[in-house]
Coordinates of N, CA, C and O in Angstrom, one line a residue:
X1 N 74.8 72.7 117.5 CA 76.3 72.5 117.4 C 76.7 72.7 115.9 O 76.1 72.1 115.0
X2 N 77.7 73.5 115.7 CA 78.2 73.7 114.3 C 79.1 72.6 113.9 O 80.0 72.2 114.7
X3 N 78.9 72.0 112.8 CA 79.7 70.9 112.3 C 80.8 71.2 111.4 O 81.8 70.4 111.2
X4 N 80.8 72.4 110.8 CA 81.8 72.7 109.8 C 82.3 74.1 110.1 O 81.7 74.9 110.8
X5 N 83.6 74.4 109.7 CA 84.2 75.7 109.8 C 84.7 76.1 108.5 O 85.3 75.3 107.8
X6 N 84.4 77.3 108.1 CA 84.8 77.9 106.8 C 86.3 78.3 107.0 O 86.7 78.9 108.0
X7 N 87.1 78.0 106.0 CA 88.5 78.3 106.0 C 88.9 79.1 104.8 O 88.6 78.6 103.7
X8 N 89.4 80.3 104.9 CA 89.9 81.0 103.8 C 91.2 80.5 103.3 O 92.1 80.2 104.2
X9 N 91.4 80.4 102.0 CA 92.7 79.9 101.5 C 93.1 80.7 100.3 O 92.2 81.2 99.5
X10 N 94.4 80.8 100.1 CA 94.9 81.6 98.9 C 94.6 80.8 97.7 O 94.7 79.6 97.6
X11 N 94.3 81.5 96.6 CA 94.1 80.9 95.3 C 95.4 80.5 94.7 O 96.4 81.2 94.9
X12 N 95.4 79.5 93.9 CA 96.7 79.0 93.3 C 97.3 80.1 92.4 O 98.5 80.2 92.3
X13 N 96.5 80.8 91.7 CA 97.1 81.9 90.8 C 97.8 82.9 91.6 O 98.9 83.4 91.3
X14 N 97.3 83.3 92.8 CA 97.9 84.3 93.6 C 99.2 83.7 94.2 O 100.2 84.3 94.3
X15 N 99.1 82.4 94.6 CA 100.3 81.7 95.2 C 101.4 81.7 94.2 O 102.6 82.0 94.5
X16 N 101.1 81.4 92.9 CA 102.1 81.4 91.9 C 102.7 82.8 91.6 O 103.9 82.9 91.4
X17 N 101.9 83.8 91.7 CA 102.4 85.2 91.5 C 103.3 85.5 92.6 O 104.3 86.2 92.4
X18 N 103.0 85.1 93.8 CA 103.8 85.5 95.0 C 105.2 84.8 94.9 O 106.2 85.5 95.1
X19 N 105.3 83.5 94.6 CA 106.6 82.9 94.5 C 107.4 83.4 93.4 O 108.6 83.6 93.5
X20 N 106.8 83.7 92.2 CA 107.5 84.3 91.1 C 108.1 85.7 91.5 O 109.2 85.9 91.2
X21 N 107.3 86.5 92.2 CA 107.8 87.8 92.6 C 108.9 87.7 93.6 O 109.9 88.4 93.5
X22 N 108.8 86.7 94.5 CA 109.9 86.5 95.5 C 111.2 86.1 94.8 O 112.3 86.6 95.1
X23 N 111.1 85.1 93.8 CA 112.3 84.7 93.1 C 112.9 85.8 92.3 O 114.1 86.0 92.2
X24 N 112.0 86.6 91.6 CA 112.5 87.7 90.8 C 113.2 88.7 91.7 O 114.2 89.3 91.3
X25 N 112.7 89.0 92.9 CA 113.4 89.9 93.8 C 114.7 89.4 94.2 O 115.7 90.1 94.2
X26 N 114.8 88.1 94.4 CA 116.1 87.5 94.7 C 117.1 87.7 93.6 O 118.3 88.1 93.8
X27 N 116.6 87.5 92.3 CA 117.5 87.7 91.2 C 117.9 89.2 91.1 O 119.1 89.5 90.8
X28 N 117.1 90.1 91.4 CA 117.4 91.5 91.4 C 118.5 91.8 92.4 O 119.3 92.7 92.3
X29 N 118.5 91.1 93.5 CA 119.4 91.2 94.6 C 120.7 90.5 94.3 O 121.7 90.5 95.1
X30 N 120.7 89.6 93.3 CA 121.9 88.8 92.9 C 122.0 87.5 93.7 O 123.1 87.0 93.8
X31 N 120.8 87.1 94.2 CA 120.8 85.8 95.0 C 119.8 84.8 94.4 O 118.8 85.3 93.8
X32 N 120.1 83.6 94.5 CA 119.1 82.5 94.1 C 118.4 82.0 95.3 O 119.0 81.5 96.2
X33 N 117.1 82.1 95.3 CA 116.3 81.7 96.4 C 115.2 80.6 96.0 O 114.9 80.5 94.9
X34 N 114.7 80.0 97.0 CA 113.6 79.1 96.9 C 112.4 79.8 97.6 O 112.6 80.5 98.6
X35 N 111.2 79.8 97.0 CA 110.1 80.4 97.5 C 108.9 79.5 97.6 O 108.7 78.7 96.6
X36 N 108.2 79.4 98.7 CA 107.0 78.6 98.8 C 105.8 79.3 99.4 O 106.0 80.2 100.2
X37 N 104.6 78.9 98.9 CA 103.4 79.5 99.5 C 102.6 78.3 99.9 O 102.4 77.3 99.1
X38 N 102.1 78.3 101.2 CA 101.1 77.3 101.7 C 99.8 78.0 101.9 O 99.7 79.2 102.0
X39 N 98.7 77.2 101.9 CA 97.4 77.7 102.2 C 97.2 77.8 103.7 O 98.2 77.5 104.5
X40 N 96.1 78.2 104.1 CA 95.8 78.5 105.6 C 95.9 77.2 106.4 O 96.0 77.3 107.6
X41 N 95.9 76.1 105.8 CA 96.0 74.8 106.5 C 97.4 74.3 106.5 O 97.7 73.2 107.0
X42 N 98.3 75.0 105.8 CA 99.7 74.6 105.8 C 100.1 73.7 104.6 O 101.2 73.2 104.5
X43 N 99.2 73.5 103.7 CA 99.4 72.7 102.5 C 100.1 73.5 101.4 O 99.6 74.6 101.1
X44 N 101.1 72.9 100.8 CA 101.9 73.6 99.8 C 101.0 73.9 98.6 O 100.3 73.0 98.1
X45 N 101.0 75.1 98.1 CA 100.2 75.5 96.9 C 101.1 75.9 95.8 O 100.8 75.5 94.6
X46 N 102.2 76.5 96.1 CA 103.1 76.9 95.0 C 104.5 76.9 95.5 O 104.8 77.3 96.7
X47 N 105.5 76.5 94.6 CA 106.9 76.5 95.0 C 107.7 76.8 93.7 O 107.3 76.4 92.6
X48 N 108.7 77.6 93.9 CA 109.6 78.0 92.8 C 111.0 78.0 93.3 O 111.3 78.6 94.3
X49 N 111.9 77.4 92.6 CA 113.3 77.3 92.9 C 114.1 78.0 91.8 O 114.0 77.6 90.7
X50 N 114.8 79.1 92.2 CA 115.7 79.8 91.2 C 116.8 78.9 90.8 O 117.3 78.1 91.6
X51 N 117.3 79.0 89.6 CA 118.4 78.2 89.2 C 119.6 78.5 90.1 O 119.9 79.6 90.4
X52 N 120.2 77.4 90.6 CA 121.4 77.6 91.5 C 121.0 77.8 92.9 O 122.0 77.9 93.8
X53 N 119.8 77.8 93.3 CA 119.4 78.0 94.7 C 119.8 76.7 95.5 O 119.8 75.6 95.0
X54 N 120.2 76.9 96.7 CA 120.6 75.8 97.6 C 119.6 74.7 97.7 O 118.4 75.0 97.9
X55 N 119.9 73.5 97.5 CA 119.0 72.4 97.6 C 118.3 72.3 99.0 O 117.0 72.2 99.0
X56 N 119.0 72.4 100.0 CA 118.4 72.3 101.4 C 117.4 73.5 101.7 O 116.5 73.3 102.5
X57 N 117.6 74.6 101.0 CA 116.8 75.7 101.2 C 115.4 75.5 100.7 O 114.4 76.2 101.1
X58 N 115.2 74.5 99.8 CA 113.8 74.3 99.3 C 112.9 73.8 100.4 O 111.8 74.4 100.6
X59 N 113.4 72.9 101.3 CA 112.5 72.5 102.4 C 112.4 73.6 103.4 O 111.4 73.7 104.1
X60 N 113.5 74.3 103.6 CA 113.5 75.4 104.6 C 112.4 76.5 104.2 O 111.7 76.9 105.1
X61 N 112.4 76.8 103.0 CA 111.4 77.8 102.5 C 110.0 77.3 102.8 O 109.1 78.1 103.3
X62 N 109.7 76.0 102.5 CA 108.4 75.5 102.8 C 108.1 75.5 104.3 O 107.0 75.8 104.7
X63 N 109.1 75.1 105.1 CA 108.9 75.1 106.6 C 108.7 76.6 107.1 O 107.9 76.7 108.1
X64 N 109.3 77.5 106.5 CA 109.1 78.9 107.0 C 107.6 79.3 106.7 O 107.0 79.9 107.5
X65 N 107.1 79.0 105.5 CA 105.7 79.3 105.2 C 104.8 78.6 106.1 O 103.8 79.1 106.6
X66 N 105.1 77.3 106.4 CA 104.2 76.5 107.3 C 104.2 77.1 108.7 O 103.2 77.1 109.3
X67 N 105.4 77.5 109.2 CA 105.5 78.1 110.5 C 104.7 79.4 110.6 O 104.0 79.7 111.6
X68 N 104.9 80.2 109.6 CA 104.2 81.5 109.6 C 102.7 81.3 109.7 O 102.0 82.1 110.3
X69 N 102.2 80.3 109.0 CA 100.7 80.0 109.1 C 100.4 79.5 110.4 O 99.4 79.9 111.1
X70 N 101.2 78.5 110.9 CA 100.8 77.9 112.2 C 100.8 78.8 113.4 O 100.0 78.6 114.3
X71 N 101.7 79.8 113.3 CA 101.8 80.8 114.5 C 101.1 82.1 114.1 O 101.1 83.0 115.0
X72 N 100.7 82.3 112.9 CA 100.0 83.5 112.5 C 100.9 84.7 112.7 O 100.5 85.8 113.1
X73 N 102.2 84.5 112.5 CA 103.2 85.6 112.7 C 104.4 85.3 111.8 O 104.6 84.2 111.4
X74 N 105.2 86.3 111.6 CA 106.4 86.1 110.9 C 107.4 85.2 111.7 O 107.4 85.2 112.9
X75 N 108.2 84.5 110.9 CA 109.2 83.6 111.6 C 110.2 84.4 112.3 O 110.7 84.0 113.4
X76 N 110.5 85.6 111.9 CA 111.4 86.5 112.6 C 110.8 86.9 113.9 O 111.5 86.9 114.9
X77 N 109.5 87.3 113.9 CA 108.8 87.6 115.2 C 108.8 86.4 116.2 O 109.0 86.6 117.4
X78 N 108.6 85.2 115.6 CA 108.6 84.0 116.5 C 110.0 83.8 117.1 O 110.1 83.5 118.3
X79 N 111.0 84.0 116.3 CA 112.4 83.9 116.8 C 112.7 84.8 117.9 O 113.3 84.5 118.9
X80 N 112.2 86.1 117.8 CA 112.4 87.1 118.8 C 111.6 86.7 120.1 O 112.1 86.9 121.2
X81 N 110.4 86.2 119.9 CA 109.5 85.8 121.0 C 110.1 84.7 121.8 O 110.0 84.8 123.1
X82 N 110.7 83.8 121.2 CA 111.3 82.6 122.0 C 112.7 82.8 122.4 O 113.2 82.0 123.2
X83 N 113.4 83.8 121.9 CA 114.8 84.0 122.2 C 115.1 84.1 123.7 O 116.1 83.6 124.2
X84 N 114.3 84.8 124.4 CA 114.5 85.0 125.9 C 114.0 83.8 126.8 O 114.2 83.9 128.0
X85 N 113.5 82.8 126.2 CA 113.0 81.7 127.0 C 113.6 80.4 126.4 O 113.1 79.7 125.5
X86 N 114.8 80.0 127.0 CA 115.5 78.8 126.5 C 114.7 77.5 126.5 O 114.8 76.8 125.5
X87 N 113.8 77.3 127.5 CA 113.0 76.1 127.5 C 112.1 76.1 126.3 O 111.9 75.0 125.6
X88 N 111.4 77.2 126.1 CA 110.4 77.3 125.0 C 111.1 77.2 123.7 O 110.7 76.4 122.8
X89 N 112.2 77.9 123.6 CA 113.0 77.9 122.3 C 113.5 76.5 122.0 O 113.3 76.0 120.9
X90 N 114.1 75.8 123.0 CA 114.6 74.5 122.7 C 113.5 73.5 122.4 O 113.7 72.6 121.6
X91 N 112.4 73.6 123.1 CA 111.3 72.7 122.8 C 110.7 72.9 121.4 O 110.4 72.0 120.7
X92 N 110.5 74.2 121.1 CA 109.8 74.5 119.8 C 110.7 74.2 118.6 O 110.3 73.6 117.6
X93 N 112.0 74.5 118.7 CA 112.9 74.2 117.5 C 113.1 72.8 117.2 O 113.6 72.4 116.2
X94 N 112.7 71.9 118.2 CA 112.8 70.5 117.9 C 111.6 69.9 117.2 O 111.5 68.8 116.8
X95 N 110.6 70.8 117.1 CA 109.3 70.4 116.4 C 109.6 70.2 114.9 O 110.3 71.1 114.3
X96 N 109.1 69.2 114.3 CA 109.2 69.0 112.9 C 108.6 70.2 112.1 O 107.5 70.7 112.5
X97 N 109.3 70.7 111.1 CA 108.8 71.7 110.2 C 108.7 73.1 110.8 O 108.2 74.0 110.2
X98 N 109.2 73.3 112.0 CA 109.1 74.6 112.7 C 110.5 75.3 112.5 O 111.5 74.8 112.8
X99 N 110.4 76.6 112.0 CA 111.6 77.4 111.9 C 111.4 78.7 112.6 O 110.3 79.2 112.5
X100 N 112.4 79.2 113.2 CA 112.3 80.4 114.0 C 113.3 81.4 113.6 O 113.9 82.1 114.4
X101 N 113.6 81.5 112.3 CA 114.5 82.5 111.8 C 113.9 83.1 110.6 O 112.9 82.6 110.0
X102 N 114.3 84.4 110.3 CA 113.5 85.2 109.3 C 113.4 84.6 107.9 O 114.2 83.8 107.4
X103 N 112.3 85.0 107.3 CA 112.0 84.6 105.9 C 110.6 84.1 105.7 O 110.2 83.8 104.5
X104 N 109.9 83.9 106.7 CA 108.5 83.4 106.6 C 107.5 84.5 107.1 O 107.7 85.1 108.1
X105 N 106.4 84.7 106.3 CA 105.4 85.7 106.6 C 104.0 85.1 106.4 O 103.8 84.4 105.4
X106 N 103.1 85.4 107.3 CA 101.7 85.0 107.1 C 101.2 85.9 105.9 O 101.6 87.0 105.7
X107 N 100.2 85.3 105.2 CA 99.5 86.1 104.2 C 98.1 86.4 104.7 O 97.3 85.4 104.9
X108 N 97.9 87.6 104.9 CA 96.6 88.1 105.4 C 95.9 88.9 104.4 O 96.5 89.8 103.8
X109 N 94.6 88.6 104.2 CA 93.8 89.4 103.3 C 92.6 89.9 104.0 O 91.8 89.1 104.6
X110 N 92.4 91.2 104.1 CA 91.3 91.8 104.9 C 91.3 91.2 106.3 O 90.2 91.0 106.9
X111 N 92.5 91.1 106.9 CA 92.6 90.6 108.3 C 92.4 89.1 108.5 O 92.5 88.6 109.6
X112 N 92.2 88.4 107.4 CA 92.0 86.9 107.4 C 93.2 86.2 107.0 O 93.8 86.5 105.9
X113 N 93.6 85.2 107.7 CA 94.8 84.4 107.3 C 94.4 83.5 106.1 O 93.5 82.7 106.2
X114 N 95.1 83.7 105.0 CA 94.8 82.8 103.8 C 96.0 82.0 103.4 O 95.9 81.1 102.6
X115 N 97.1 82.2 104.0 CA 98.3 81.4 103.7 C 99.6 81.9 104.3 O 99.5 82.8 105.2
X116 N 100.7 81.4 103.9 CA 102.0 81.9 104.3 C 103.0 81.7 103.2 O 102.8 80.9 102.3
X117 N 104.0 82.6 103.2 CA 105.1 82.6 102.2 C 106.4 82.4 103.0 O 106.6 83.0 104.0
X118 N 107.2 81.5 102.4 CA 108.6 81.3 103.0 C 109.6 81.4 101.9 O 109.4 81.0 100.8
X119 N 110.7 82.1 102.2 CA 111.8 82.2 101.3 C 113.1 81.8 102.0 O 113.3 82.2 103.1
X120 N 114.0 81.1 101.3 CA 115.2 80.7 101.8 C 116.3 80.6 100.7 O 116.0 80.2 99.6
X121 N 117.5 80.8 101.1 CA 118.6 80.7 100.2 C 119.6 81.8 100.2 O 120.6 81.8 99.6
X122 N 119.2 82.9 100.9 CA 120.1 84.1 100.9 C 120.3 84.5 102.4 O 120.0 83.7 103.3
X123 N 120.7 85.7 102.6 CA 120.8 86.2 104.0 C 119.4 86.3 104.6 O 118.4 86.4 103.9
X124 N 119.3 86.5 105.9 CA 118.0 86.7 106.5 C 117.3 87.9 106.0 O 116.1 87.9 105.7
X125 N 118.1 89.0 105.9 CA 117.5 90.2 105.4 C 117.0 90.1 103.9 O 115.9 90.5 103.6
X126 N 117.8 89.4 103.1 CA 117.4 89.2 101.7 C 116.2 88.2 101.6 O 115.3 88.5 100.8
X127 N 116.1 87.2 102.4 CA 115.0 86.3 102.4 C 113.7 87.1 102.8 O 112.7 86.9 102.1
X128 N 113.8 87.9 103.8 CA 112.7 88.7 104.2 C 112.2 89.7 103.1 O 111.0 89.8 102.8
X129 N 113.2 90.3 102.5 CA 112.9 91.2 101.4 C 112.2 90.5 100.2 O 111.2 91.0 99.7
X130 N 112.6 89.3 99.9 CA 112.0 88.5 98.9 C 110.6 88.1 99.3 O 109.7 88.1 98.4
X131 N 110.4 87.7 100.5 CA 109.1 87.3 101.0 C 108.1 88.5 100.9 O 107.0 88.4 100.5
X132 N 108.6 89.7 101.3 CA 107.8 90.9 101.2 C 107.4 91.3 99.8 O 106.3 91.7 99.5
X133 N 108.4 91.0 98.8 CA 108.1 91.2 97.4 C 106.9 90.3 97.0 O 106.1 90.7 96.1
X134 N 106.9 89.1 97.5 CA 105.8 88.2 97.2 C 104.5 88.7 97.6 O 103.5 88.7 96.9
X135 N 104.4 89.3 98.9 CA 103.2 89.9 99.4 C 102.8 91.1 98.5 O 101.7 91.3 98.2
X136 N 103.8 91.9 98.2 CA 103.6 93.1 97.4 C 102.9 92.8 96.0 O 102.1 93.5 95.5
X137 N 103.4 91.6 95.5 CA 102.8 91.2 94.2 C 101.3 90.9 94.3 O 100.6 91.0 93.3
X138 N 100.8 90.6 95.5 CA 99.4 90.4 95.8 C 98.7 91.6 96.2 O 97.5 91.6 96.6
X139 N 99.4 92.7 96.3 CA 98.8 94.0 96.8 C 98.6 94.0 98.3 O 97.8 94.8 98.8
X140 N 99.4 93.2 99.0 CA 99.4 93.2 100.4 C 100.6 93.8 101.1 O 101.6 93.8 100.5

């Protein structure tokens, strides 16, 4: 019987680079966002809040990253998946820290889940664009 399981996790330097790139993308778009990166276990590794970003969006960004890791899919995809099933949707959105609206992406390296990034504070499209900029900064 195997007693341990190896878990791949994002390095803190990479997490810091991702949140910085996401916030910079927001600035380029003219919006102030919060960006968070969690490791593959959902623990916060890096967080950055642009000056003027909405206070409540800080927790939302972290929850988007947490959700993307937990479901191994984007929060936008999760939202679309549950949209047609009211019972599932209503049950899931009542779960603590679960968000099903765009702005959260899993971070995959060589097909392995190493973390998640979440961005909040702008429109759904802008949040997604900023999250993708975070991944791009990692070469993903």
